[in-house]
Coordinates of C-alpha atoms in Angstrom, one line a residue:
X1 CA -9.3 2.5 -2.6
X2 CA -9.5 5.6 -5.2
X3 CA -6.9 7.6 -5.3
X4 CA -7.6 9.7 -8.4
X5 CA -8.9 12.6 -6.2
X6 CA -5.8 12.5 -4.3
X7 CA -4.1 12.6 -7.5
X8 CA -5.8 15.6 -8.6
X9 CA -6.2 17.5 -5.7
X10 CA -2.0 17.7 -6.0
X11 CA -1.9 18.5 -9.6
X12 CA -4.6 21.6 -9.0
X13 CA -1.9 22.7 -5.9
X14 CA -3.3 21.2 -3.1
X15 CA -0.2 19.3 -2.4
X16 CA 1.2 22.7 -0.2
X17 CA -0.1 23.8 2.9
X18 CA 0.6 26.2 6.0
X19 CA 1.1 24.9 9.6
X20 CA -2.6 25.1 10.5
X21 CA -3.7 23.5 7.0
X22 CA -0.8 21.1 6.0
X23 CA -0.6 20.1 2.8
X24 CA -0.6 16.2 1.0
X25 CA 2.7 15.0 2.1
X26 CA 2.7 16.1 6.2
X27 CA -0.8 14.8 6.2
X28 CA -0.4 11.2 4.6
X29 CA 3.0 10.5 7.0
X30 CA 1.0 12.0 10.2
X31 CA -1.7 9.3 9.4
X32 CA 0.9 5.9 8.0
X33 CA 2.8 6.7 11.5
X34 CA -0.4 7.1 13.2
X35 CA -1.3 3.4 11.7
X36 CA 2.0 2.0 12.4
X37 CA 1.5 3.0 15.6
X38 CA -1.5 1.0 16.6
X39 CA 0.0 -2.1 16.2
X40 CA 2.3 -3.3 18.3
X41 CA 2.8 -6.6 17.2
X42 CA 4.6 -5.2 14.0
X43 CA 8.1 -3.8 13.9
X44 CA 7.7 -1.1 10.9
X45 CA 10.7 0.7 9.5
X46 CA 10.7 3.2 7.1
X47 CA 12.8 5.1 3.9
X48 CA 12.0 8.2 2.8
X49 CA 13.0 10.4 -0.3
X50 CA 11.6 13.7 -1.5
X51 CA 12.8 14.6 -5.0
X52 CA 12.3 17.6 -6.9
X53 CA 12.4 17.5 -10.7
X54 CA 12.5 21.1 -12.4
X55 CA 13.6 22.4 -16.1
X56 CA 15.6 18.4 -16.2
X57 CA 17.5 19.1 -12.7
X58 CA 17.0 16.5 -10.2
X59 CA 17.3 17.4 -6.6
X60 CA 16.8 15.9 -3.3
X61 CA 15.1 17.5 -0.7
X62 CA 15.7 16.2 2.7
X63 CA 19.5 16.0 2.6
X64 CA 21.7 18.8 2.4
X65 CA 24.5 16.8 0.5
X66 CA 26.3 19.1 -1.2
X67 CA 25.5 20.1 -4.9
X68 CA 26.8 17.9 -7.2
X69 CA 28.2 19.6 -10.4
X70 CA 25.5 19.0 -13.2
X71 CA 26.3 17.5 -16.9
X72 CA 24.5 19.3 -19.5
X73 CA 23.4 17.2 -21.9
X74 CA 22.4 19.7 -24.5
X75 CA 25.0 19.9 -27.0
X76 CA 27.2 23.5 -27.4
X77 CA 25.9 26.2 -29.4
X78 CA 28.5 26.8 -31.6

């Protein structure tokens, strides 16, 4: 399987989408539940995270956990 045009197709901004063209991530779990769901021989279960990484802040996506106070880790300007 190649996956370097999936690859690139979410670094050029494919990876977002509107509801009648959804993006990379809504169309890859519509099709692994759609596999799962052919076989009924197999129990599947599944985990998922989305994480966001921006300017060294990590943040999750799907659960709205409260914020949790950040530690800089540059040291004061003084």
């Amino acid at each position: 399987m190649e996956v370097e045009p999936i690859i690139r197709s979410a670094l050029d901004g494919n990876n977002e989408g509107t509801n009648k063209q959804p993006g990379i991530v809504p169309q890859a779990l519509e099709k692994l539940l759609s596999l799962a769901a052919c076989d009924n021989s197999i129990l599947y279960s599944f985990l998922m995270s989305m994480l966001e990484v921006y300017m060294g802040s990590l943040r999750g996506l799907i659960c709205r956990a409260p914020k949790l106070p950040q530690k800089n880790t540059r040291p004061p300007l003084n």
